[in-house]
mmCIF file of C-alpha atoms and ligand atoms in Angstrom:
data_model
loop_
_atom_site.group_PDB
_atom_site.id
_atom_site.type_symbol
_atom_site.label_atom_id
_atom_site.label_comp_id
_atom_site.label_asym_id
_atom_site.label_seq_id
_atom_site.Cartn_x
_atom_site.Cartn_y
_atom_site.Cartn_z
ATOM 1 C CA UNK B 265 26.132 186.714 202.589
ATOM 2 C CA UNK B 266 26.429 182.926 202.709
ATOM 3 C CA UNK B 267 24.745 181.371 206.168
ATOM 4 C CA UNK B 268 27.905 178.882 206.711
ATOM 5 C CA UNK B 269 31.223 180.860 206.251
ATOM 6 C CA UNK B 270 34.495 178.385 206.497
ATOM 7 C CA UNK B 271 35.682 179.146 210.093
ATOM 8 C CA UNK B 272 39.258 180.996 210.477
ATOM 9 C CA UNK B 273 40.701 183.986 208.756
ATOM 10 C CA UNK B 274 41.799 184.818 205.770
ATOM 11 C CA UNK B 275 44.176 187.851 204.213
ATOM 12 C CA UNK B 276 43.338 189.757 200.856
ATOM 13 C CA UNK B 277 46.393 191.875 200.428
ATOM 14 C CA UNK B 278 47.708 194.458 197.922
ATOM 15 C CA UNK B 279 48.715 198.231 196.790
ATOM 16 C CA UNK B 280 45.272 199.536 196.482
ATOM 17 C CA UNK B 281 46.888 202.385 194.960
ATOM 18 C CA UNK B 282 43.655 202.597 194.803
ATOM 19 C CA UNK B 283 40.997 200.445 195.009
ATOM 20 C CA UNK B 284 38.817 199.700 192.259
ATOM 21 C CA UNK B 285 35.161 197.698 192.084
ATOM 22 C CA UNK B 286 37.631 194.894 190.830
ATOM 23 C CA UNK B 287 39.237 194.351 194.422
ATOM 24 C CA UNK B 288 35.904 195.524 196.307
ATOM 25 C CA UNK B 289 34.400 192.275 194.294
ATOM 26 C CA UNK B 290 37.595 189.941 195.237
ATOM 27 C CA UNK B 291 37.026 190.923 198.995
ATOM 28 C CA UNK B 292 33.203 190.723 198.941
ATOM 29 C CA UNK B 293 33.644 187.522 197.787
ATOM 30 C CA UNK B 294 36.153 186.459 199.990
ATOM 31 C CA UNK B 295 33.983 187.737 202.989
ATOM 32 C CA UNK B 296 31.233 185.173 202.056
ATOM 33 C CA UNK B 297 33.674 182.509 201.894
ATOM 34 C CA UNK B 298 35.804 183.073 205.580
ATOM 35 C CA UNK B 299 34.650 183.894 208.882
ATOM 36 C CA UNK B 300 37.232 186.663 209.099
ATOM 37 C CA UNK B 301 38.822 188.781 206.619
ATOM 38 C CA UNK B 302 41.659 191.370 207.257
ATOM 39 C CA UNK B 303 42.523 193.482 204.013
ATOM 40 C CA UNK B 304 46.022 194.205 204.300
ATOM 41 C CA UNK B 305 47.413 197.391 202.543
ATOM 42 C CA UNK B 306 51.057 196.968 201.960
ATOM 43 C CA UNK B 307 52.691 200.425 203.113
ATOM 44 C CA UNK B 308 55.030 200.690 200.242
ATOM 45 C CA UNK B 309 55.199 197.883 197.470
ATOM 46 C CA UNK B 310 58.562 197.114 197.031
ATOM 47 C CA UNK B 311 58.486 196.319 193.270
ATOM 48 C CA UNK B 312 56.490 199.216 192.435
ATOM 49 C CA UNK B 313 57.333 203.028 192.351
ATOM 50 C CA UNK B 314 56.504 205.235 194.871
ATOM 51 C CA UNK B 315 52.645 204.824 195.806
ATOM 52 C CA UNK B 316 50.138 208.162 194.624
ATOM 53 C CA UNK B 317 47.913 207.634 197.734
ATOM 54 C CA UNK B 318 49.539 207.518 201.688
ATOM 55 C CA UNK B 319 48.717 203.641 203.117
ATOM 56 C CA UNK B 320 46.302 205.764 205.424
ATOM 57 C CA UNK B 321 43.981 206.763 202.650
ATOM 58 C CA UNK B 322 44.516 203.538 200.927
ATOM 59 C CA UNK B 323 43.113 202.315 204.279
ATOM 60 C CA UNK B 324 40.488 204.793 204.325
ATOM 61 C CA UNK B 325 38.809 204.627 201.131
ATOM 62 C CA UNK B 326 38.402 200.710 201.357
ATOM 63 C CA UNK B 327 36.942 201.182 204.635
ATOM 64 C CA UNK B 328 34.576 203.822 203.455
ATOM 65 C CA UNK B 329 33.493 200.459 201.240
ATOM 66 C CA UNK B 330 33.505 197.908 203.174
ATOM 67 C CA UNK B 331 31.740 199.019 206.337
ATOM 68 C CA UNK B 332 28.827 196.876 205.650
ATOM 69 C CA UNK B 333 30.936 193.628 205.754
ATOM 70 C CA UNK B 334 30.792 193.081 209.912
ATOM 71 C CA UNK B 335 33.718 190.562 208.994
ATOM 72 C CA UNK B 336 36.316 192.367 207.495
ATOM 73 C CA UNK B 337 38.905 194.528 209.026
ATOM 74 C CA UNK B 338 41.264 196.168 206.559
ATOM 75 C CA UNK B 339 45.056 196.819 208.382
ATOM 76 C CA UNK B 340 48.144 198.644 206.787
ATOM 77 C CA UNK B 341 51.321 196.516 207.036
ATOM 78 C CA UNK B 342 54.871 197.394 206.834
ATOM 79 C CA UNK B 343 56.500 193.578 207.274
ATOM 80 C CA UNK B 344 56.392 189.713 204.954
ATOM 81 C CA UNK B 345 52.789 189.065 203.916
ATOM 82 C CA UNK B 346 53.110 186.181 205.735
ATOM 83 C CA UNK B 347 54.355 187.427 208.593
ATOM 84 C CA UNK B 348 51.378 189.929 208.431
ATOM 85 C CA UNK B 349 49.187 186.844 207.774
ATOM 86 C CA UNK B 350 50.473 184.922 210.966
ATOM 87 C CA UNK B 351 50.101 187.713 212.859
ATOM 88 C CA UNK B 352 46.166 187.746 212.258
ATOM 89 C CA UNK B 353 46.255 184.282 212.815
ATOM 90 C CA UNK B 354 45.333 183.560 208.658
ATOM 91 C CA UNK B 355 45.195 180.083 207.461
ATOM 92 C CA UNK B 356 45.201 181.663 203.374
ATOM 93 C CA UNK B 357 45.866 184.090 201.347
ATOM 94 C CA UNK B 358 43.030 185.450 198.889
ATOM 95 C CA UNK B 359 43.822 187.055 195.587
ATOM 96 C CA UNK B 360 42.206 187.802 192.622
ATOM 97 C CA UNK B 361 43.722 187.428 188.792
ATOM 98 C CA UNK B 362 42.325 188.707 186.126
ATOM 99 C CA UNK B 363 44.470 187.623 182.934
ATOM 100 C CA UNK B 364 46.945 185.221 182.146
ATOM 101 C CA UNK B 365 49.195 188.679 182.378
ATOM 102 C CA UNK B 366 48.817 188.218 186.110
ATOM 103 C CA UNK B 367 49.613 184.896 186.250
ATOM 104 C CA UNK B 368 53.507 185.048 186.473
ATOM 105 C CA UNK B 369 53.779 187.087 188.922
ATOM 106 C CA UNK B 370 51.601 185.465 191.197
ATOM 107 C CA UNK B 371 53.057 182.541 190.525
ATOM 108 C CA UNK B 372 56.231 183.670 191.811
ATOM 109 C CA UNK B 373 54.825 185.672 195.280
ATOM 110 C CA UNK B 374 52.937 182.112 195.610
ATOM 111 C CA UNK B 375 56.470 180.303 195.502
ATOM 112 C CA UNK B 376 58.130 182.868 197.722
ATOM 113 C CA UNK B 377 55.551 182.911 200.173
ATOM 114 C CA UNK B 378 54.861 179.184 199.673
ATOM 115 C CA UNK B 379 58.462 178.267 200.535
ATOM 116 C CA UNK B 380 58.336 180.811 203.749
ATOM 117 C CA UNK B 381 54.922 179.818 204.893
ATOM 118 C CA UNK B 382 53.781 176.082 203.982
ATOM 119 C CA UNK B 383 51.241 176.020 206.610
ATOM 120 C CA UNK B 384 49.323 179.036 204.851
ATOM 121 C CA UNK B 385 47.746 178.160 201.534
ATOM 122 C CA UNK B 386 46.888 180.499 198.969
ATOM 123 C CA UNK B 387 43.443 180.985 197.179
ATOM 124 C CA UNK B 388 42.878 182.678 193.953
ATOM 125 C CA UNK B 389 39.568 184.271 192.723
ATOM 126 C CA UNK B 390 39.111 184.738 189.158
ATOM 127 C CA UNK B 391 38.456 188.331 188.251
ATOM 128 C CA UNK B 392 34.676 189.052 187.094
ATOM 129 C CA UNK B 393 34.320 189.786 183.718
ATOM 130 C CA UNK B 394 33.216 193.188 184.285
ATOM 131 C CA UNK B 395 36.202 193.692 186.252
ATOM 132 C CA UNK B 396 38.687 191.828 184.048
ATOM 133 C CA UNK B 397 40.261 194.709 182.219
ATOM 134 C CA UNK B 398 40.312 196.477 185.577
ATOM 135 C CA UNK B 399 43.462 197.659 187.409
ATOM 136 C CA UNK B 400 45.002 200.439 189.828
ATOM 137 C CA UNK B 401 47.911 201.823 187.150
ATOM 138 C CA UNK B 402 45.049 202.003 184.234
ATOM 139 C CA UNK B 403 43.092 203.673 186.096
ATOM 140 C CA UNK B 404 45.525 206.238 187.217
ATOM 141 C CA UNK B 405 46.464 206.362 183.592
ATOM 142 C CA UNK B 406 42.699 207.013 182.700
ATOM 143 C CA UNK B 407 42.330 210.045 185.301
ATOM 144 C CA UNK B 408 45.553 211.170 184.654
ATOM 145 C CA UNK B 409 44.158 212.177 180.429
ATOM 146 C CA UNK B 410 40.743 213.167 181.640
ATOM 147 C CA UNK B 411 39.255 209.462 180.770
ATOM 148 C CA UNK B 412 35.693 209.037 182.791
ATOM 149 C CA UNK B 413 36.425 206.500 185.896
ATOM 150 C CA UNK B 414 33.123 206.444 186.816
ATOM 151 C CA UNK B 415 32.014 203.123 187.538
ATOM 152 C CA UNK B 416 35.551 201.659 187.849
ATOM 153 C CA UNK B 417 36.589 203.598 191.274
ATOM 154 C CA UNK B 418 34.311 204.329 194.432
ATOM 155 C CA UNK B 419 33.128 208.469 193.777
ATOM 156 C CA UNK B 420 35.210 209.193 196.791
ATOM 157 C CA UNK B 421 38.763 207.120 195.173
ATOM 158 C CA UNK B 422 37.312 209.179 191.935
ATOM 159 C CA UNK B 423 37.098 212.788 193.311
ATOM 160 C CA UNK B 424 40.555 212.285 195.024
ATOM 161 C CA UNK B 425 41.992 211.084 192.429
ATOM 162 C CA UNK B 426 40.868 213.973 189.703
ATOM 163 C CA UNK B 427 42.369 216.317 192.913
ATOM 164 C CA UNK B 428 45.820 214.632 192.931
ATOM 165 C CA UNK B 429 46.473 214.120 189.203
ATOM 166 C CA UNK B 430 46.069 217.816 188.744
ATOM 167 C CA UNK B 431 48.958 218.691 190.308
HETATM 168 O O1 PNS Y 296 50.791 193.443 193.423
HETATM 169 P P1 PNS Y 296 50.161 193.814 194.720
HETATM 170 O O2 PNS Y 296 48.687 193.536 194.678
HETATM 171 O O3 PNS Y 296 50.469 195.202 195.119
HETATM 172 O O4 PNS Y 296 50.816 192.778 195.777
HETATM 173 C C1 PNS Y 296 51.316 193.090 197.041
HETATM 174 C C2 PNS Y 296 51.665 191.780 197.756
HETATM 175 C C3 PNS Y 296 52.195 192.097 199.139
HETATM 176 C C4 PNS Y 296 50.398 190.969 197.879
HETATM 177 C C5 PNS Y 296 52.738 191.004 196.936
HETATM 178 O O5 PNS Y 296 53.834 191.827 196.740
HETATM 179 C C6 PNS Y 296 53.181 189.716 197.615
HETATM 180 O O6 PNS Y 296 52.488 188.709 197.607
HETATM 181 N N1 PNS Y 296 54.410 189.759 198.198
HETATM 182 C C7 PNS Y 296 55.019 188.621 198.857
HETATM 183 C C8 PNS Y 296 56.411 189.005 199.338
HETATM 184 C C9 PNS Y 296 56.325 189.986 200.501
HETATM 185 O O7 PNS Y 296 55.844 189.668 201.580
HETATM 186 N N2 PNS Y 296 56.792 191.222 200.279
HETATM 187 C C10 PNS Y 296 56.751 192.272 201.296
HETATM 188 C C11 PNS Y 296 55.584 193.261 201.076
HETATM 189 S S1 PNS Y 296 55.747 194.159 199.527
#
């Protein structure tokens, strides 16, 4: 980790629906940029269908993952992401984007939040190659036809996930 962090809080939020190495990587790296970080697990996204995993085991498996990071504190949150942000006393907003896919709709949640929030700027990280092609529905998509997401997932995120998809 970096000796001189920038002082003050940040927020890396999302679905997490589940995590992959992708956003492990986006908060790693935001935890050797900011003094604090708080992950924030949105309880249920409201543009996406029903989450497969319960906020508490979103929770759960990214603090099975992160618990060598003294800084970071990962939170469920049920309210605005800026509200959540204020709350925690978060001067930004870290996300990561992979593609230009992603770009439009950050673009927009940047606006939104932008235009509720001025005081709370917004910081994007660009995906790491490995991780590029990397997201939470292709993963699902991948356990869900007996694809191998070793690699992608932690083992734990894995083993759950094989369990759940079964059904
Ligand atoms: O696409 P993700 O990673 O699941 O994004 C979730 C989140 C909360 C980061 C994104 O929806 C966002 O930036 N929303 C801003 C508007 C807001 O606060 N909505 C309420 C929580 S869904």
């Amino acid at each position: 980790m970096s000796a001189s962090r920038n002082a003050g809080t940040a927020v890396c939020p999302g679905s997490y629906d589940p995590v992959t190495f992708g956003h492990l990587d986006v908060i790693a790296r935001a935890a050797n940029v900011f003094e604090n970080v708080v992950v924030g697990v949105v309880d249920q996204p409201v543009r996406k269908q029903q989450t497969l995993f319960r906020a508490a085991e979103r929770v759960s498996f990214i603090e099975g993952e992160v618990a060598e990071y003294p800084n970071v504190q990962v939170k469920p949150f049920d309210t605005l992401l800026v509200d959540f942000a204020r709350e925690h006393g978060a001067k930004a907003i870290v996300k990561g984007l992979r593609a230009i896919s992603d770009f439009e709709y950050e673009f927009e949640m940047n606006q939104l939040n932008r235009k509720m929030a001025p005081d709370i700027e917004s910081i994007y990280l660009m995906a790491a190659p490995e991780f590029s092609f990397l997201s939470s529905s292709g993963i699902k998509e991948l356990a869900m036809f007996g694809g191998d997401i070793s690699g992608l997932v932690p083992e734990r995120v894995a083993a759950r996930l094989q369990e759940e998809l079964k059904r």
